Coordinates of C-alpha atoms in Angstrom, one line a residue:
X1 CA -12.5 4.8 -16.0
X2 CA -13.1 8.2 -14.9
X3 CA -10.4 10.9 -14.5
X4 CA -9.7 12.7 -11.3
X5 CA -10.8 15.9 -12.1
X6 CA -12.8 16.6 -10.2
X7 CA -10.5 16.3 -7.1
X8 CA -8.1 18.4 -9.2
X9 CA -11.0 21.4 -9.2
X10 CA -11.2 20.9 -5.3
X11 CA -7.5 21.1 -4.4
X12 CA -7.5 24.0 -7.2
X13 CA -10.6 25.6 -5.1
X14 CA -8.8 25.2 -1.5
X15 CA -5.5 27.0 -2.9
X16 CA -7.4 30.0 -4.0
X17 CA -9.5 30.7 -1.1
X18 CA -5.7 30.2 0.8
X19 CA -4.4 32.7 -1.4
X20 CA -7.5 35.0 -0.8
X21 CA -7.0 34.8 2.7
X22 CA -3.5 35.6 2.7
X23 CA -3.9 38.1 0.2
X24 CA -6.6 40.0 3.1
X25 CA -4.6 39.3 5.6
X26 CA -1.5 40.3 3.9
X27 CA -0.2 42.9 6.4
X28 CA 0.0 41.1 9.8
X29 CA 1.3 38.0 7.7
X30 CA 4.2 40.0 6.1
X31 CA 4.7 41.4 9.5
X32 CA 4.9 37.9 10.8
X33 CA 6.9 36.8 8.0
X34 CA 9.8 39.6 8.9
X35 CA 10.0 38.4 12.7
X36 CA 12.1 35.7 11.0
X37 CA 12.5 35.8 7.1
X38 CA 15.6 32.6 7.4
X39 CA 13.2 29.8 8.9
X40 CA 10.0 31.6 7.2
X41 CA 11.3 31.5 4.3
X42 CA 11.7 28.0 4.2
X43 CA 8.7 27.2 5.8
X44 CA 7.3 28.7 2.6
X45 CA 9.7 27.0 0.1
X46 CA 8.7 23.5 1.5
X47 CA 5.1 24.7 1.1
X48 CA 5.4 25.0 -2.3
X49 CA 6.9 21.6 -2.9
X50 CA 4.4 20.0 -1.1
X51 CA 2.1 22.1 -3.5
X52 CA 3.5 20.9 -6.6
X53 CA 4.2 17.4 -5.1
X54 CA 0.3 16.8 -4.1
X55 CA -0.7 18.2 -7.7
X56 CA 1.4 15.9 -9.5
X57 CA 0.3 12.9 -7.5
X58 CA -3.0 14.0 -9.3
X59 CA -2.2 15.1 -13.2
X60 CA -0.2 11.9 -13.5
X61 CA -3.7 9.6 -12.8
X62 CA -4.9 11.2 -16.3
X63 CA -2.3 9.9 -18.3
X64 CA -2.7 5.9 -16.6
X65 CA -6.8 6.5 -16.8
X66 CA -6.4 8.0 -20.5
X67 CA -4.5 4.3 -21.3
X68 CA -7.1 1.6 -19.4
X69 CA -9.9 3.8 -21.4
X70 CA -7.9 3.4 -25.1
X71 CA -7.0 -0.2 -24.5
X72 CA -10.1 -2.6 -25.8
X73 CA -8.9 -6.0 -23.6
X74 CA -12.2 -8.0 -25.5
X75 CA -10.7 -7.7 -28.7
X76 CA -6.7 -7.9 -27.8
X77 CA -5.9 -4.3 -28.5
X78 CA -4.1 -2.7 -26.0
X79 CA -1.8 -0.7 -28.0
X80 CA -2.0 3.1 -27.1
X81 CA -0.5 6.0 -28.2
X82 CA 0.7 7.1 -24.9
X83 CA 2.4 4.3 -22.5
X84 CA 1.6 4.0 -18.9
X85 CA 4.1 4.6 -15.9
X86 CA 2.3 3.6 -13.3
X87 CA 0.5 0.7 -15.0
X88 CA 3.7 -0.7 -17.2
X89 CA 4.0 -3.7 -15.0
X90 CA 0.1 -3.9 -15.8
X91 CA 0.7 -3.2 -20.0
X92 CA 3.8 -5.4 -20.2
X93 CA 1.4 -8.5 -18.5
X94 CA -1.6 -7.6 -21.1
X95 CA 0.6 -7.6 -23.9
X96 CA 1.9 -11.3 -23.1
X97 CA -1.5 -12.3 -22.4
X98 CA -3.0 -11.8 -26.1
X99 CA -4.2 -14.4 -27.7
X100 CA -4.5 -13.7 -31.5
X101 CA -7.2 -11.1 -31.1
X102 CA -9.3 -12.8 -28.6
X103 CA -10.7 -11.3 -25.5
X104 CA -7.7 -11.0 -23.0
X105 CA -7.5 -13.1 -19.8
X106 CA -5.9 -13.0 -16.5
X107 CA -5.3 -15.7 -13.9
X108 CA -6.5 -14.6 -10.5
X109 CA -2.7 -15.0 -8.8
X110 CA -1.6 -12.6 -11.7
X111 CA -4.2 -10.1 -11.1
X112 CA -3.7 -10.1 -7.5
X113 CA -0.2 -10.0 -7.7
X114 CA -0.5 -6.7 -10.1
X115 CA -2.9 -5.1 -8.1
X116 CA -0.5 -5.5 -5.2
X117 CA 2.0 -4.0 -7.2
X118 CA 0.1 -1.0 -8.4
X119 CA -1.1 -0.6 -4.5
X120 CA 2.5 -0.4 -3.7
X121 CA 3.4 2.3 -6.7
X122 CA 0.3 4.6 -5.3
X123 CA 1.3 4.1 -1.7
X124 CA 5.2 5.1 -2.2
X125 CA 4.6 8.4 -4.5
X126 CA 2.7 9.6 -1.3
X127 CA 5.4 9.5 0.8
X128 CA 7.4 12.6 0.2
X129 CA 4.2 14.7 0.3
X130 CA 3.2 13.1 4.1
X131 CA 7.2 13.9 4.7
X132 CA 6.8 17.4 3.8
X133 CA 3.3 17.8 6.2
X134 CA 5.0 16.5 9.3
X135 CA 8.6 18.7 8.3
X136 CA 6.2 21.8 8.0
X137 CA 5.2 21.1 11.7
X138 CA 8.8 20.4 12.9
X139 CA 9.9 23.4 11.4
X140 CA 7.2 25.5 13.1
X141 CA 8.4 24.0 16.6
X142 CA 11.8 24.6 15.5
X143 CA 11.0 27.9 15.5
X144 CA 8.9 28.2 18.6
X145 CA 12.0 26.8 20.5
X146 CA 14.4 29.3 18.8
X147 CA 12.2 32.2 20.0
X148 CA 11.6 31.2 23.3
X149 CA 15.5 30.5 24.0
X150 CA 16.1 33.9 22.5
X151 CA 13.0 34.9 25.1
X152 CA 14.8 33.5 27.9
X153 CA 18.1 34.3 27.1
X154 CA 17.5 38.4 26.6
X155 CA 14.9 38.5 30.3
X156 CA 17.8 37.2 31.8
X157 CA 20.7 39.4 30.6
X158 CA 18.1 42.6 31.1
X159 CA 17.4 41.2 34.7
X160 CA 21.1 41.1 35.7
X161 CA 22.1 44.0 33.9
X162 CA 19.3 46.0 35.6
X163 CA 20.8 49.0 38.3
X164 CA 19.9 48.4 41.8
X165 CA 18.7 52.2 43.5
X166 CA 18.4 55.2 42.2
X167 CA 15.4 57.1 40.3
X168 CA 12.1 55.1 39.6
X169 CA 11.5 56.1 35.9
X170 CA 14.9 55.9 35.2
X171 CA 14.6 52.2 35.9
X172 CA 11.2 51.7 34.2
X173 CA 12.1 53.3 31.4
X174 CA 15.1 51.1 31.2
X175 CA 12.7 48.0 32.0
X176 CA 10.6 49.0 28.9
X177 CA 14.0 49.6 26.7
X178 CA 15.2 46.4 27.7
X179 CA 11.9 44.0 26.8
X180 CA 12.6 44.9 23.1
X181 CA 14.9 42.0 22.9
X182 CA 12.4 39.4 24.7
X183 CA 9.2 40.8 22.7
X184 CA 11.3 40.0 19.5
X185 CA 12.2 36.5 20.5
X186 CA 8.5 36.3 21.3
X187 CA 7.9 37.5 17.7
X188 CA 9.7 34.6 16.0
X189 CA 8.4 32.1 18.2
X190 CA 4.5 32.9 17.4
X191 CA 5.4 33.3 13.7
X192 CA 7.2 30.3 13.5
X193 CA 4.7 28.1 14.9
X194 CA 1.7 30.4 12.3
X195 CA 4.2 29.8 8.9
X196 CA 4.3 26.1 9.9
X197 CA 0.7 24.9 11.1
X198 CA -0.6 27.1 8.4
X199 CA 1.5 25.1 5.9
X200 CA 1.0 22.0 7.0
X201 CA -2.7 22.1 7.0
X202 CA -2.2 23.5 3.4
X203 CA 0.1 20.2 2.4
X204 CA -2.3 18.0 4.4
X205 CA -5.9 18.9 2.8
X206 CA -4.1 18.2 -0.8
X207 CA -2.8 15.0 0.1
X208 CA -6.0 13.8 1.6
X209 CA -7.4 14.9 -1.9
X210 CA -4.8 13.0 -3.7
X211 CA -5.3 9.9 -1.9
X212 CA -8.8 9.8 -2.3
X213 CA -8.0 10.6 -6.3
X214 CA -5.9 7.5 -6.5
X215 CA -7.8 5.2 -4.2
X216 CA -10.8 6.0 -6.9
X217 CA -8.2 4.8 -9.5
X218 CA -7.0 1.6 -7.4
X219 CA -10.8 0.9 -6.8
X220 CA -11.8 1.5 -10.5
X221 CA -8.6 -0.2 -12.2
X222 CA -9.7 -3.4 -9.6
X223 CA -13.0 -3.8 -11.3
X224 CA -11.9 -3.2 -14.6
X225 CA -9.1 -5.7 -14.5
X226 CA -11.4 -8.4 -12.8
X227 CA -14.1 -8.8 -15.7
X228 CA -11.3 -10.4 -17.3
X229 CA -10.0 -12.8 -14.5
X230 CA -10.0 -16.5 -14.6
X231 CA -9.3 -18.8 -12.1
X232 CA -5.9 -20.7 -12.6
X233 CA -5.9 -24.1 -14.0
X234 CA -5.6 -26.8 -11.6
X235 CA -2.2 -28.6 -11.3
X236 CA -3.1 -32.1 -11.9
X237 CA -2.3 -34.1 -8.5
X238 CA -1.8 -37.6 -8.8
X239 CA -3.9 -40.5 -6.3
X240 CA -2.2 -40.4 -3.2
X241 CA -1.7 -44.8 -4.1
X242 CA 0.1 -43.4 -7.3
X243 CA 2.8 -40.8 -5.2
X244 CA 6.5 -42.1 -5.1
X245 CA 8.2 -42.1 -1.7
X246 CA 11.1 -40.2 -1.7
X247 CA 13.4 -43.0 -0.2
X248 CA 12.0 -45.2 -3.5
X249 CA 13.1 -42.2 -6.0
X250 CA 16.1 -41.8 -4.5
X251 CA 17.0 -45.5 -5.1
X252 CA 16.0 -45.1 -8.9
X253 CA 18.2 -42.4 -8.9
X254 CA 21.0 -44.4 -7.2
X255 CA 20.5 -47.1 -9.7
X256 CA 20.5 -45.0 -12.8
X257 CA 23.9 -43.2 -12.0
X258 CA 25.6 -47.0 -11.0
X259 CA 24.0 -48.9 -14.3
X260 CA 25.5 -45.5 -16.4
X261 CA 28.9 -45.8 -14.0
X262 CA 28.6 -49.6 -14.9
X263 CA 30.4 -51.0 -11.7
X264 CA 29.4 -53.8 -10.8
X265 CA 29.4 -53.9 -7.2
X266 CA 27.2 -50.5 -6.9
X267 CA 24.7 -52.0 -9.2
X268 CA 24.0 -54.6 -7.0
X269 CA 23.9 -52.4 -4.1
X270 CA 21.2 -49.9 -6.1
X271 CA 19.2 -52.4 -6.8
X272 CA 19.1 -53.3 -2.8
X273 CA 17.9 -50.2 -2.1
X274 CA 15.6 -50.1 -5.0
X275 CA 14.0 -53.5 -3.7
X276 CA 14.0 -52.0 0.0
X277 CA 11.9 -49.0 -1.9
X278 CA 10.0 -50.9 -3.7
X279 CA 8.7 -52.8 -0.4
X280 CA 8.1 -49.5 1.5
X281 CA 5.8 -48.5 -1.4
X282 CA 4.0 -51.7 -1.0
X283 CA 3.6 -51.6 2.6
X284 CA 2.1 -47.9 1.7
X285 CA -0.1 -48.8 -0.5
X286 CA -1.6 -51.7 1.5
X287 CA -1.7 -49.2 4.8
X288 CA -3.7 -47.0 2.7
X289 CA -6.1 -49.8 1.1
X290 CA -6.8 -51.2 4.8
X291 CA -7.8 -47.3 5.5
X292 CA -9.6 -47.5 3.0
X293 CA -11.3 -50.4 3.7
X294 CA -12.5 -49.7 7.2
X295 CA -13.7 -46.4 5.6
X296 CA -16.1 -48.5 3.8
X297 CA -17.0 -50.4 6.4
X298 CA -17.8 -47.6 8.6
X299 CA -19.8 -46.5 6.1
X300 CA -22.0 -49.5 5.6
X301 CA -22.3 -49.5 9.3
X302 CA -23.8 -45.5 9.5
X303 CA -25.8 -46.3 6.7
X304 CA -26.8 -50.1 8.2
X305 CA -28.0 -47.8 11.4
X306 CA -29.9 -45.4 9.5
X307 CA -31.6 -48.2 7.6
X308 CA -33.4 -49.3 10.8
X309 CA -34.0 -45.8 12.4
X310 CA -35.9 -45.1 9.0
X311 CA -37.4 -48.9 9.1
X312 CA -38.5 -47.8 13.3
X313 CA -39.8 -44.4 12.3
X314 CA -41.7 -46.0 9.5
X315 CA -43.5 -49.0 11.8
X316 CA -44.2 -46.2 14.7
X317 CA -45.9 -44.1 12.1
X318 CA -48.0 -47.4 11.1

């Protein structure tokens, strides 16, 4: 199996051309970032979970890759220095399946069974980091909402607290004093929104890259494991003439417990029943022989008919 590298190199790649573009655009960011340093500030702290999150989904597929690839399944050994996390449900069922040295084998409900299992594992370590893309956004809208109430809230106080009459300039230089307020709401709003769309894209790209990663490991792990599958054994099913009705068993069983009770009277009784049984197995049996029967029949019949198409075809031909 091959280790994920290389989708380690491009979540590696993406981060540093992120971090070159903030580190150009570093001045209207931190700008940005001041408008509301609270909710920006932990805009960025969940970034960097989700960072360290995605990576980890990652670095933890060397260590199960590093086992299948030490483990030799055609000769029995699958000791290894290092023991899976992922793949112990996979170890434990290797380890009960050797065989004194021989090739390992799986039955095909096993396999499918782990497989499901190991689907499962990969699915729900994703989880948090998809949790962490969508609080990124809701945290950005948080934010636009916070700005714009504070928006609303400060136009309206500077509309009612504006003086009716007097000088012109007086009052527009008032006006222009009093948007401050609604230019900084504005301010947190936009920002918000940036920190969190920004973020989320960020925690989204690596946990496309992670899925992919362990969806390559699924895949690969699946064809590894199936080289060694066998089909189960067959249970043996008995003739359908040979089967027991349940009404006869449950006469044997009626008879057993009176001949170990030893009362008379329930003896006789059991042994009604079992008779009664035994009859309804016979009627069974001779149902299913007549069925039998006119299957036969029918058959000789179908093949009496195609006997003297053939025989027609052939003195047409002639």
């Amino acid at each position: 199996m091959s280790a994920p590298r290389i989708y380690l190199i491009r979540m590696g790649v993406f981060l540093g051309l992120a971090g070159f573009l903030a580190f150009i655009l570093y001045r209207p960011i931190w700008q940005a970032f001041l408008a509301n340093p609270g909710l920006n500030g932990v805009i960025v702290g969940v970034l960097l979970i989700g960072i360290v999150l995605a990576l980890r989904q990652v670095v933890r597929l060397f260590r199960e890759t590093r086992f299948v690839n030490t483990i030799d399944l055609d000769s029995g050994e699958i000791e290894s220095a290092r023991q899976p996390v992922l793949l112990a449900p996979v170890a434990q069922t290797l380890r009960s399946r050797t065989n004194g040295g021989g090739p390992v084998t799986i039955p095909v409900a096993t396999l499918r069974s782990l497989l499901d299992t190991i689907s499962s594992r990969l699915d729900e370590s994703r989880e948090i980091v998809r949790y962490l893309a969508g609080l990124l956004i809701l945290l950005g809208l948080l934010g636009t909402f916070w700005g714009l109430i504070e928006t609303v809230t400060a136009v309206g106080g500077n509309i009612a607290g504006l003086r009716t009459g007097g000088d012109a300039a007086v009052l527009f230089d008032e006006l222009k004093a009093s948007l401050a307020a609604p230019l900084t709401g504005i301010g947190i709003a936009f920002s918000s929104s940036l920190f969190g769309l920004g973020s989320s894209l960020v925690v989204g790209f690596l946990d496309l890259q992670a899925g992919q990663a362990q969806n390559r490991f699924f895949t690969e792990l699946e064809d590894h494991l199936s080289a060694y599958a066998v089909e189960d054994a067959p249970a043996s099913v008995p003739a359908r003439h040979a089967e027991i009705p349940p009404e006869l068993a449950a006469a044997i069983a009626k008879l057993t417990s009176a001949v170990e009770g030893g009362g008379g009277r329930a003896t006789t009784q059991a042994m009604a029943n079992l008779a009664e049984g035994i009859q309804g197995l016979v009627q069974h049996m001779r149902a299913e022989q007549q069925m039998i029967r006119d299957w036969v029949e029918a058959q000789a019949a179908r093949e009496k008919e195609l006997k003297q198409v053939l025989e027609r075809i052939a003195r047409e031909r002639a």
